[in-house]
Short mmCIF file of N, CA, C and O in Angstrom, two decimals:
data_model
loop_
_atom_site.label_atom_id
_atom_site.label_comp_id
_atom_site.label_asym_id
_atom_site.label_seq_id
_atom_site.Cartn_x
_atom_site.Cartn_y
_atom_site.Cartn_z
N MET A 1 42.33 -179.94 160.37
CA MET A 1 43.33 -178.91 160.13
C MET A 1 44.68 -179.54 159.86
O MET A 1 45.07 -180.50 160.52
N THR A 2 45.40 -178.98 158.92
CA THR A 2 46.74 -179.48 158.68
C THR A 2 47.67 -178.90 159.73
O THR A 2 47.36 -177.92 160.41
N GLN A 3 48.85 -179.49 159.83
CA GLN A 3 49.82 -179.04 160.82
C GLN A 3 50.21 -177.57 160.58
O GLN A 3 50.33 -176.81 161.53
N ASP A 4 50.38 -177.16 159.33
CA ASP A 4 50.74 -175.77 159.03
C ASP A 4 49.67 -174.79 159.51
O ASP A 4 49.97 -173.74 160.06
N ILE A 5 48.41 -175.13 159.30
CA ILE A 5 47.32 -174.26 159.73
C ILE A 5 47.28 -174.18 161.26
O ILE A 5 47.11 -173.10 161.82
N ILE A 6 47.45 -175.30 161.91
CA ILE A 6 47.46 -175.32 163.38
C ILE A 6 48.61 -174.47 163.92
O ILE A 6 48.41 -173.65 164.83
N LEU A 7 49.79 -174.62 163.35
CA LEU A 7 50.94 -173.83 163.80
C LEU A 7 50.72 -172.34 163.55
O LEU A 7 51.04 -171.50 164.39
N ARG A 8 50.18 -171.99 162.40
CA ARG A 8 49.91 -170.59 162.08
C ARG A 8 48.93 -169.99 163.08
O ARG A 8 49.13 -168.89 163.58
N GLN A 9 47.86 -170.72 163.39
CA GLN A 9 46.87 -170.23 164.35
C GLN A 9 47.49 -170.11 165.74
O GLN A 9 47.22 -169.14 166.46
N ALA A 10 48.34 -171.05 166.12
CA ALA A 10 49.00 -170.99 167.43
C ALA A 10 49.90 -169.76 167.52
O ALA A 10 49.94 -169.10 168.56
N HIS A 11 50.60 -169.42 166.44
CA HIS A 11 51.45 -168.23 166.44
C HIS A 11 50.61 -166.97 166.62
O HIS A 11 50.96 -166.08 167.39
N ILE A 12 49.50 -166.89 165.92
CA ILE A 12 48.63 -165.72 166.03
C ILE A 12 48.09 -165.60 167.45
O ILE A 12 48.13 -164.53 168.06
N GLU A 13 47.61 -166.69 168.01
CA GLU A 13 47.07 -166.66 169.37
C GLU A 13 48.15 -166.32 170.40
O GLU A 13 47.87 -165.61 171.36
N ALA A 14 49.37 -166.79 170.18
CA ALA A 14 50.46 -166.50 171.12
C ALA A 14 50.77 -165.01 171.13
O ALA A 14 51.05 -164.43 172.18
N PHE A 15 50.73 -164.36 169.99
CA PHE A 15 51.01 -162.93 169.90
C PHE A 15 49.84 -162.05 170.34
O PHE A 15 50.04 -160.93 170.78
N GLU A 16 48.61 -162.56 170.22
CA GLU A 16 47.42 -161.74 170.48
C GLU A 16 47.42 -161.11 171.87
O GLU A 16 47.10 -159.95 172.02
N ASP A 17 47.76 -161.86 172.89
CA ASP A 17 47.64 -161.36 174.25
C ASP A 17 48.96 -160.93 174.88
O ASP A 17 49.00 -160.66 176.08
N LEU A 18 50.03 -160.82 174.10
CA LEU A 18 51.29 -160.33 174.65
C LEU A 18 51.12 -158.89 175.12
O LEU A 18 50.41 -158.11 174.48
N PRO A 19 51.81 -158.50 176.19
CA PRO A 19 51.71 -157.11 176.66
C PRO A 19 52.62 -156.16 175.89
O PRO A 19 52.90 -155.06 176.34
N VAL A 20 53.07 -156.59 174.74
CA VAL A 20 53.90 -155.79 173.86
C VAL A 20 53.14 -155.62 172.55
O VAL A 20 52.38 -156.49 172.15
N GLN A 21 53.30 -154.47 171.90
CA GLN A 21 52.60 -154.24 170.64
C GLN A 21 53.27 -155.03 169.52
O GLN A 21 54.48 -154.97 169.35
N VAL A 22 52.46 -155.76 168.76
CA VAL A 22 52.95 -156.56 167.64
C VAL A 22 52.14 -156.20 166.41
O VAL A 22 50.91 -156.19 166.45
N ALA A 23 52.84 -155.89 165.32
CA ALA A 23 52.19 -155.63 164.04
C ALA A 23 52.92 -156.39 162.95
O ALA A 23 54.15 -156.48 162.97
N VAL A 24 52.17 -156.93 162.03
CA VAL A 24 52.73 -157.56 160.84
C VAL A 24 52.35 -156.66 159.67
O VAL A 24 51.17 -156.33 159.49
N CYS A 25 53.36 -156.24 158.92
CA CYS A 25 53.14 -155.32 157.79
C CYS A 25 53.70 -155.91 156.50
O CYS A 25 54.61 -156.73 156.53
N ASP A 26 53.18 -155.43 155.38
CA ASP A 26 53.74 -155.81 154.08
C ASP A 26 54.95 -154.91 153.79
O ASP A 26 55.32 -154.08 154.62
N THR A 27 55.54 -155.06 152.63
CA THR A 27 56.75 -154.29 152.30
C THR A 27 56.49 -152.82 152.03
O THR A 27 57.42 -152.02 151.93
N GLU A 28 55.22 -152.45 151.93
CA GLU A 28 54.85 -151.04 151.77
C GLU A 28 54.37 -150.45 153.10
O GLU A 28 53.79 -149.38 153.13
N TYR A 29 54.55 -151.21 154.19
CA TYR A 29 54.20 -150.81 155.56
C TYR A 29 52.70 -150.81 155.82
O TYR A 29 52.23 -150.22 156.79
N GLY A 30 51.94 -151.50 154.96
CA GLY A 30 50.52 -151.67 155.20
C GLY A 30 50.32 -152.75 156.26
O GLY A 30 50.92 -153.83 156.18
N ILE A 31 49.49 -152.46 157.23
CA ILE A 31 49.26 -153.42 158.32
C ILE A 31 48.42 -154.59 157.81
O ILE A 31 47.38 -154.42 157.20
N VAL A 32 48.92 -155.78 158.07
CA VAL A 32 48.24 -157.02 157.72
C VAL A 32 47.52 -157.57 158.95
O VAL A 32 46.42 -158.10 158.86
N TRP A 33 48.15 -157.41 160.12
CA TRP A 33 47.59 -157.89 161.38
C TRP A 33 48.26 -157.14 162.52
O TRP A 33 49.43 -156.76 162.43
N ALA A 34 47.52 -156.92 163.61
CA ALA A 34 48.06 -156.28 164.81
C ALA A 34 47.41 -156.91 166.03
O ALA A 34 46.21 -157.22 166.02
N ASN A 35 48.19 -157.08 167.08
CA ASN A 35 47.65 -157.71 168.28
C ASN A 35 46.86 -156.73 169.13
O ASN A 35 46.77 -155.54 168.84
N LYS A 36 46.28 -157.25 170.21
CA LYS A 36 45.42 -156.46 171.09
C LYS A 36 46.15 -155.24 171.67
O LYS A 36 45.59 -154.14 171.71
N ALA A 37 47.39 -155.41 172.13
CA ALA A 37 48.14 -154.29 172.71
C ALA A 37 48.32 -153.17 171.68
O ALA A 37 48.20 -151.99 172.01
N TYR A 38 48.61 -153.52 170.43
CA TYR A 38 48.76 -152.51 169.37
C TYR A 38 47.44 -151.80 169.13
O TYR A 38 47.37 -150.58 169.07
N ARG A 39 46.37 -152.60 169.00
CA ARG A 39 45.05 -152.02 168.72
C ARG A 39 44.62 -151.08 169.84
O ARG A 39 44.06 -150.01 169.59
N GLU A 40 44.88 -151.46 171.08
CA GLU A 40 44.52 -150.60 172.21
C GLU A 40 45.36 -149.32 172.23
O GLU A 40 44.85 -148.24 172.52
N ALA A 41 46.65 -149.43 171.90
CA ALA A 41 47.54 -148.26 171.91
C ALA A 41 47.11 -147.21 170.89
O ALA A 41 47.20 -146.01 171.15
N VAL A 42 46.63 -147.66 169.73
CA VAL A 42 46.23 -146.71 168.69
C VAL A 42 44.72 -146.49 168.66
O VAL A 42 44.21 -145.75 167.81
N GLU A 43 44.02 -147.17 169.57
CA GLU A 43 42.58 -147.02 169.73
C GLU A 43 41.81 -147.26 168.44
O GLU A 43 40.93 -146.49 168.05
N ARG A 44 42.13 -148.39 167.79
CA ARG A 44 41.44 -148.77 166.55
C ARG A 44 41.24 -150.29 166.53
O ARG A 44 42.02 -151.04 167.09
N SER A 45 40.22 -150.71 165.80
CA SER A 45 39.95 -152.14 165.63
C SER A 45 40.89 -152.71 164.57
O SER A 45 41.47 -151.96 163.78
N LEU A 46 40.99 -154.02 164.54
CA LEU A 46 41.80 -154.66 163.52
C LEU A 46 41.26 -154.32 162.13
O LEU A 46 42.03 -154.00 161.22
N ARG A 47 39.96 -154.31 161.99
CA ARG A 47 39.34 -153.98 160.70
C ARG A 47 39.75 -152.58 160.24
O ARG A 47 40.02 -152.35 159.07
N ALA A 48 39.82 -151.64 161.17
CA ALA A 48 40.20 -150.26 160.83
C ALA A 48 41.69 -150.14 160.53
O ALA A 48 42.11 -149.20 159.85
N LEU A 49 42.50 -151.09 161.00
CA LEU A 49 43.95 -151.02 160.80
C LEU A 49 44.42 -151.70 159.52
O LEU A 49 45.35 -151.22 158.87
N VAL A 50 43.81 -152.81 159.17
CA VAL A 50 44.29 -153.61 158.04
C VAL A 50 44.32 -152.76 156.77
O VAL A 50 43.34 -152.10 156.41
N GLY A 51 45.48 -152.76 156.13
CA GLY A 51 45.68 -152.02 154.89
C GLY A 51 46.22 -150.61 155.09
O GLY A 51 46.75 -150.01 154.15
N ARG A 52 46.10 -150.06 156.29
CA ARG A 52 46.62 -148.70 156.55
C ARG A 52 48.12 -148.78 156.80
O ARG A 52 48.62 -149.73 157.37
N LYS A 53 48.82 -147.75 156.40
CA LYS A 53 50.26 -147.66 156.64
C LYS A 53 50.49 -147.52 158.14
O LYS A 53 49.82 -146.73 158.81
N CYS A 54 51.45 -148.26 158.68
CA CYS A 54 51.71 -148.22 160.12
C CYS A 54 52.07 -146.81 160.57
O CYS A 54 51.63 -146.36 161.63
N TYR A 55 52.83 -146.09 159.78
CA TYR A 55 53.22 -144.73 160.17
C TYR A 55 52.02 -143.77 160.11
O TYR A 55 51.90 -142.86 160.91
N ALA A 56 51.08 -144.00 159.17
CA ALA A 56 49.89 -143.16 159.08
C ALA A 56 48.99 -143.35 160.30
O ALA A 56 48.39 -142.39 160.79
N VAL A 57 48.92 -144.57 160.79
CA VAL A 57 48.14 -144.85 161.99
C VAL A 57 48.68 -144.04 163.17
O VAL A 57 47.94 -143.59 164.03
N ARG A 58 49.98 -143.80 163.15
CA ARG A 58 50.65 -143.05 164.22
C ARG A 58 50.64 -141.54 163.95
O ARG A 58 51.28 -140.78 164.64
N GLY A 59 49.94 -141.12 162.88
CA GLY A 59 49.81 -139.70 162.60
C GLY A 59 50.96 -139.09 161.83
O GLY A 59 51.13 -137.88 161.82
N MET A 60 51.74 -139.92 161.15
CA MET A 60 52.89 -139.43 160.38
C MET A 60 52.66 -139.64 158.90
O MET A 60 51.91 -140.51 158.49
N GLY A 61 53.35 -138.85 158.07
CA GLY A 61 53.22 -138.94 156.62
C GLY A 61 54.21 -139.89 155.98
O GLY A 61 54.11 -140.20 154.79
N ALA A 62 55.18 -140.37 156.76
CA ALA A 62 56.21 -141.28 156.26
C ALA A 62 56.81 -142.01 157.46
O ALA A 62 56.61 -141.58 158.60
N PRO A 63 57.55 -143.10 157.22
CA PRO A 63 58.20 -143.77 158.35
C PRO A 63 59.11 -142.80 159.11
O PRO A 63 59.71 -141.90 158.51
N CYS A 64 59.18 -142.97 160.42
CA CYS A 64 60.02 -142.10 161.24
C CYS A 64 61.50 -142.32 160.90
O CYS A 64 61.87 -143.34 160.30
N ARG A 65 62.31 -141.35 161.27
CA ARG A 65 63.75 -141.47 161.07
C ARG A 65 64.26 -142.67 161.86
O ARG A 65 63.83 -142.89 162.99
N ASN A 66 65.11 -143.47 161.28
CA ASN A 66 65.65 -144.70 161.90
C ASN A 66 64.59 -145.75 162.14
O ASN A 66 64.70 -146.56 163.06
N CYS A 67 63.54 -145.76 161.34
CA CYS A 67 62.45 -146.71 161.50
C CYS A 67 62.94 -148.15 161.35
O CYS A 67 63.45 -148.51 160.29
N PRO A 68 62.81 -148.97 162.40
CA PRO A 68 63.26 -150.35 162.30
C PRO A 68 62.54 -151.15 161.22
O PRO A 68 63.15 -151.99 160.56
N ALA A 69 61.24 -150.87 161.00
CA ALA A 69 60.50 -151.60 159.96
C ALA A 69 61.07 -151.29 158.58
O ALA A 69 61.27 -152.19 157.75
N ALA A 70 61.36 -150.01 158.32
CA ALA A 70 61.93 -149.63 157.03
C ALA A 70 63.30 -150.26 156.82
O ALA A 70 63.62 -150.75 155.73
N ILE A 71 64.11 -150.26 157.87
CA ILE A 71 65.44 -150.87 157.77
C ILE A 71 65.33 -152.37 157.51
O ILE A 71 66.02 -152.92 156.65
N ALA A 72 64.41 -153.04 158.23
CA ALA A 72 64.23 -154.49 158.04
C ALA A 72 63.78 -154.82 156.63
O ALA A 72 64.26 -155.78 156.03
N VAL A 73 62.86 -154.02 156.09
CA VAL A 73 62.37 -154.27 154.73
C VAL A 73 63.45 -153.97 153.70
O VAL A 73 63.71 -154.78 152.80
N GLU A 74 64.09 -152.83 153.82
CA GLU A 74 65.07 -152.40 152.82
C GLU A 74 66.38 -153.20 152.88
O GLU A 74 66.93 -153.56 151.84
N ALA A 75 66.88 -153.46 154.08
CA ALA A 75 68.16 -154.18 154.22
C ALA A 75 67.97 -155.68 154.32
O ALA A 75 68.91 -156.44 154.12
N GLY A 76 66.75 -156.11 154.66
CA GLY A 76 66.50 -157.54 154.80
C GLY A 76 67.11 -158.13 156.06
O GLY A 76 67.33 -159.33 156.14
N THR A 77 67.38 -157.29 157.05
CA THR A 77 67.97 -157.75 158.30
C THR A 77 67.16 -157.21 159.48
O THR A 77 66.54 -156.16 159.37
N PRO A 78 67.19 -157.92 160.61
CA PRO A 78 66.49 -157.41 161.79
C PRO A 78 67.07 -156.07 162.22
O PRO A 78 68.26 -155.79 162.01
N SER A 79 66.24 -155.24 162.82
CA SER A 79 66.66 -153.91 163.24
C SER A 79 66.03 -153.58 164.59
O SER A 79 64.89 -153.95 164.85
N VAL A 80 66.78 -152.88 165.42
CA VAL A 80 66.30 -152.46 166.74
C VAL A 80 66.60 -150.98 166.89
O VAL A 80 67.66 -150.51 166.51
N ALA A 81 65.65 -150.23 167.47
CA ALA A 81 65.89 -148.81 167.71
C ALA A 81 65.15 -148.37 168.96
O ALA A 81 64.06 -148.85 169.26
N GLU A 82 65.78 -147.47 169.68
CA GLU A 82 65.13 -146.79 170.79
C GLU A 82 64.59 -145.50 170.20
O GLU A 82 65.35 -144.68 169.70
N LEU A 83 63.27 -145.35 170.20
CA LEU A 83 62.64 -144.19 169.57
C LEU A 83 62.10 -143.26 170.64
O LEU A 83 61.46 -143.69 171.59
N ILE A 84 62.34 -141.98 170.46
CA ILE A 84 61.87 -140.97 171.40
C ILE A 84 60.79 -140.16 170.70
O ILE A 84 61.03 -139.58 169.64
N GLN A 85 59.62 -140.11 171.28
CA GLN A 85 58.49 -139.41 170.67
C GLN A 85 58.51 -137.94 171.08
O GLN A 85 58.24 -137.62 172.23
N PRO A 86 58.83 -137.06 170.15
CA PRO A 86 58.83 -135.65 170.50
C PRO A 86 57.43 -135.06 170.62
O PRO A 86 57.25 -134.04 171.26
N ARG A 87 56.46 -135.69 169.97
CA ARG A 87 55.09 -135.19 170.02
C ARG A 87 54.16 -136.33 170.39
O ARG A 87 53.64 -137.03 169.53
N PRO A 88 53.95 -136.57 171.69
CA PRO A 88 53.14 -137.70 172.12
C PRO A 88 51.76 -137.77 171.48
O PRO A 88 51.20 -138.85 171.35
N GLU A 89 51.20 -136.63 171.05
CA GLU A 89 49.88 -136.68 170.44
C GLU A 89 49.89 -137.45 169.12
O GLU A 89 48.84 -137.89 168.64
N HIS A 90 51.06 -137.65 168.53
CA HIS A 90 51.13 -138.44 167.29
C HIS A 90 50.98 -139.93 167.54
O HIS A 90 50.67 -140.68 166.62
N CYS A 91 51.28 -140.35 168.72
CA CYS A 91 51.24 -141.78 169.02
C CYS A 91 50.44 -142.05 170.27
O CYS A 91 51.00 -142.22 171.35
N PRO A 92 49.12 -142.12 170.17
CA PRO A 92 48.32 -142.42 171.36
C PRO A 92 48.82 -143.70 172.02
O PRO A 92 49.09 -144.69 171.35
N GLY A 93 48.97 -143.67 173.31
CA GLY A 93 49.43 -144.85 174.04
C GLY A 93 50.92 -145.02 174.04
O GLY A 93 51.43 -145.95 174.66
N LEU A 94 51.67 -144.17 173.36
CA LEU A 94 53.11 -144.32 173.30
C LEU A 94 53.83 -143.02 173.64
O LEU A 94 54.65 -142.54 172.87
N PRO A 95 53.56 -142.42 174.78
CA PRO A 95 54.29 -141.20 175.12
C PRO A 95 55.73 -141.53 175.48
O PRO A 95 56.03 -142.64 175.89
N GLY A 96 56.60 -140.57 175.30
CA GLY A 96 57.98 -140.74 175.73
C GLY A 96 58.81 -141.58 174.80
O GLY A 96 58.87 -141.34 173.61
N THR A 97 59.44 -142.57 175.36
CA THR A 97 60.42 -143.39 174.65
C THR A 97 59.97 -144.84 174.62
O THR A 97 59.39 -145.34 175.57
N TRP A 98 60.27 -145.52 173.52
CA TRP A 98 59.97 -146.94 173.44
C TRP A 98 61.03 -147.64 172.61
O TRP A 98 61.77 -147.03 171.85
N LEU A 99 61.11 -148.94 172.78
CA LEU A 99 62.07 -149.77 172.08
C LEU A 99 61.31 -150.59 171.04
O LEU A 99 60.30 -151.22 171.36
N THR A 100 61.77 -150.55 169.80
CA THR A 100 61.09 -151.25 168.71
C THR A 100 62.08 -152.15 167.99
O THR A 100 63.21 -151.76 167.72
N THR A 101 61.64 -153.35 167.68
CA THR A 101 62.42 -154.27 166.87
C THR A 101 61.59 -154.69 165.67
O THR A 101 60.37 -154.76 165.76
N ALA A 102 62.25 -154.93 164.56
CA ALA A 102 61.56 -155.37 163.35
C ALA A 102 62.37 -156.49 162.71
O ALA A 102 63.59 -156.40 162.61
N SER A 103 61.68 -157.53 162.31
CA SER A 103 62.31 -158.67 161.64
C SER A 103 61.64 -158.91 160.31
O SER A 103 60.41 -158.98 160.24
N PRO A 104 62.44 -159.02 159.24
CA PRO A 104 61.84 -159.25 157.93
C PRO A 104 61.19 -160.63 157.83
O PRO A 104 61.66 -161.58 158.45
N LEU A 105 60.11 -160.70 157.08
CA LEU A 105 59.46 -161.97 156.76
C LEU A 105 59.81 -162.30 155.32
O LEU A 105 59.75 -161.44 154.45
N ARG A 106 60.14 -163.55 155.07
CA ARG A 106 60.57 -163.96 153.73
C ARG A 106 59.68 -165.06 153.17
O ARG A 106 59.15 -165.87 153.92
N ASN A 107 59.56 -165.08 151.84
CA ASN A 107 58.82 -166.16 151.19
C ASN A 107 59.76 -167.35 150.99
O ASN A 107 60.93 -167.31 151.40
N ALA A 108 59.26 -168.40 150.36
CA ALA A 108 60.05 -169.62 150.17
C ALA A 108 61.31 -169.38 149.34
O ALA A 108 62.29 -170.11 149.46
N ASN A 109 61.31 -168.34 148.51
CA ASN A 109 62.48 -168.01 147.69
C ASN A 109 63.46 -167.09 148.39
O ASN A 109 64.47 -166.69 147.81
N GLY A 110 63.14 -166.66 149.61
CA GLY A 110 64.03 -165.80 150.37
C GLY A 110 63.80 -164.31 150.19
O GLY A 110 64.48 -163.49 150.80
N ALA A 111 62.82 -163.94 149.36
CA ALA A 111 62.53 -162.51 149.15
C ALA A 111 61.76 -161.95 150.35
O ALA A 111 60.89 -162.62 150.91
N VAL A 112 62.07 -160.74 150.75
CA VAL A 112 61.35 -160.09 151.84
C VAL A 112 59.94 -159.76 151.37
O VAL A 112 59.76 -159.10 150.35
N VAL A 113 58.94 -160.24 152.12
CA VAL A 113 57.54 -160.01 151.76
C VAL A 113 56.78 -159.23 152.84
O VAL A 113 55.62 -158.88 152.67
N GLY A 114 57.46 -158.96 153.94
CA GLY A 114 56.82 -158.24 155.03
C GLY A 114 57.76 -158.09 156.21
O GLY A 114 58.95 -158.40 156.11
N VAL A 115 57.19 -157.63 157.31
CA VAL A 115 57.98 -157.37 158.51
C VAL A 115 57.11 -157.56 159.75
O VAL A 115 55.93 -157.25 159.72
N VAL A 116 57.71 -158.11 160.80
CA VAL A 116 57.06 -158.20 162.10
C VAL A 116 57.69 -157.15 163.00
O VAL A 116 58.92 -157.11 163.13
N VAL A 117 56.86 -156.30 163.60
CA VAL A 117 57.35 -155.20 164.43
C VAL A 117 56.84 -155.38 165.85
O VAL A 117 55.64 -155.55 166.06
N LEU A 118 57.76 -155.34 166.82
CA LEU A 118 57.41 -155.40 168.23
C LEU A 118 57.82 -154.09 168.89
O LEU A 118 58.92 -153.61 168.64
N THR A 119 56.93 -153.54 169.71
CA THR A 119 57.20 -152.27 170.37
C THR A 119 56.94 -152.40 171.86
O THR A 119 55.87 -152.80 172.27
N PHE A 120 57.97 -152.05 172.63
CA PHE A 120 57.88 -152.05 174.09
C PHE A 120 57.77 -150.63 174.57
O PHE A 120 58.61 -149.79 174.25
N ASN A 121 56.76 -150.31 175.36
CA ASN A 121 56.54 -148.97 175.91
C ASN A 121 57.40 -148.74 177.14
O ASN A 121 57.82 -149.67 177.80
N GLY A 122 57.59 -147.46 177.45
CA GLY A 122 58.16 -147.07 178.73
C GLY A 122 59.64 -147.34 178.90
O GLY A 122 60.12 -147.42 180.02
N VAL A 123 60.37 -147.47 177.83
CA VAL A 123 61.81 -147.70 177.92
C VAL A 123 62.47 -146.40 178.34
O VAL A 123 62.11 -145.33 177.86
N GLN A 124 63.44 -146.47 179.22
CA GLN A 124 64.16 -145.27 179.64
C GLN A 124 65.13 -144.85 178.54
O GLN A 124 65.72 -145.67 177.86
N THR A 125 65.33 -143.55 178.39
CA THR A 125 66.27 -143.02 177.42
C THR A 125 67.66 -143.55 177.71
O THR A 125 68.04 -143.70 178.86
N GLY A 126 68.43 -143.86 176.67
CA GLY A 126 69.80 -144.34 176.83
C GLY A 126 69.87 -145.81 177.11
O GLY A 126 70.64 -146.26 177.96
N ALA A 127 69.08 -146.62 176.41
CA ALA A 127 69.11 -148.06 176.62
C ALA A 127 70.52 -148.59 176.42
O ALA A 127 71.22 -148.21 175.49
N SER A 128 70.93 -149.48 177.28
CA SER A 128 72.29 -150.00 177.20
C SER A 128 72.43 -150.98 176.04
O SER A 128 71.45 -151.56 175.57
N ASP A 129 73.66 -151.19 175.60
CA ASP A 129 73.93 -152.16 174.55
C ASP A 129 73.49 -153.55 174.98
O ASP A 129 72.97 -154.32 174.19
N GLU A 130 73.66 -153.85 176.27
CA GLU A 130 73.27 -155.17 176.78
C GLU A 130 71.75 -155.35 176.68
O GLU A 130 71.28 -156.40 176.27
N ARG A 131 70.98 -154.35 177.03
CA ARG A 131 69.52 -154.44 176.94
C ARG A 131 69.10 -154.63 175.49
O ARG A 131 68.22 -155.43 175.18
N LEU A 132 69.72 -153.89 174.58
CA LEU A 132 69.40 -154.04 173.16
C LEU A 132 69.77 -155.43 172.66
O LEU A 132 69.03 -156.05 171.89
N ARG A 133 70.91 -155.95 173.12
CA ARG A 133 71.34 -157.29 172.72
C ARG A 133 70.32 -158.33 173.20
O ARG A 133 69.89 -159.21 172.43
N LEU A 134 69.91 -158.26 174.45
CA LEU A 134 68.94 -159.20 175.00
C LEU A 134 67.60 -159.10 174.28
O LEU A 134 66.97 -160.10 173.96
N PHE A 135 67.17 -157.88 174.00
CA PHE A 135 65.92 -157.66 173.30
C PHE A 135 65.95 -158.31 171.93
O PHE A 135 65.03 -159.01 171.53
N THR A 136 67.05 -158.11 171.19
CA THR A 136 67.19 -158.67 169.86
C THR A 136 67.21 -160.20 169.91
O THR A 136 66.59 -160.85 169.08
N GLU A 137 67.90 -160.75 170.88
CA GLU A 137 67.97 -162.20 171.00
C GLU A 137 66.61 -162.84 171.25
O GLU A 137 66.35 -163.95 170.82
N HIS A 138 65.72 -162.14 171.93
CA HIS A 138 64.42 -162.69 172.27
C HIS A 138 63.31 -162.26 171.32
O HIS A 138 62.16 -162.66 171.49
N ALA A 139 63.64 -161.47 170.32
CA ALA A 139 62.66 -161.08 169.30
C ALA A 139 62.42 -162.27 168.37
O ALA A 139 63.26 -163.14 168.25
N PRO A 140 61.26 -162.31 167.73
CA PRO A 140 60.98 -163.43 166.82
C PRO A 140 61.97 -163.47 165.66
O PRO A 140 62.38 -162.43 165.15
N ALA A 141 62.37 -164.67 165.30
CA ALA A 141 63.30 -164.83 164.18
C ALA A 141 62.59 -164.54 162.87
O ALA A 141 61.40 -164.73 162.73
N ALA A 142 63.37 -164.07 161.90
CA ALA A 142 62.82 -163.78 160.57
C ALA A 142 62.54 -165.06 159.83
O ALA A 142 63.09 -166.07 160.05
#
């Protein structure tokens, strides 16, 4: 194995067992990969998720308002949002409020080619600026 392949596999394995939901999507929000926590939250296998729009998996027809993934893809900058689910049945495993961060993925030329989305469950409403700052600092770099 080359060093790049080893590093890529190590990154995938590191994300697989995190207790936070991780999804990698293309610029059209099609899921390319999702970790175990994500798959369990939406009750689907990786095979059933790949290629599906992340918002469709959550029972929506379009990205939610203030969607961090959409902001990251469109603006090309990391985005963080505290999202409140008004209809828990739309998001199995994600009742209430959660904190989501999205970081754009870029190719060698700097063009945005995808996004990494991390979602933390059970966040209390009214997250402080300090909590958001710390969350952003510890999110994966683009």
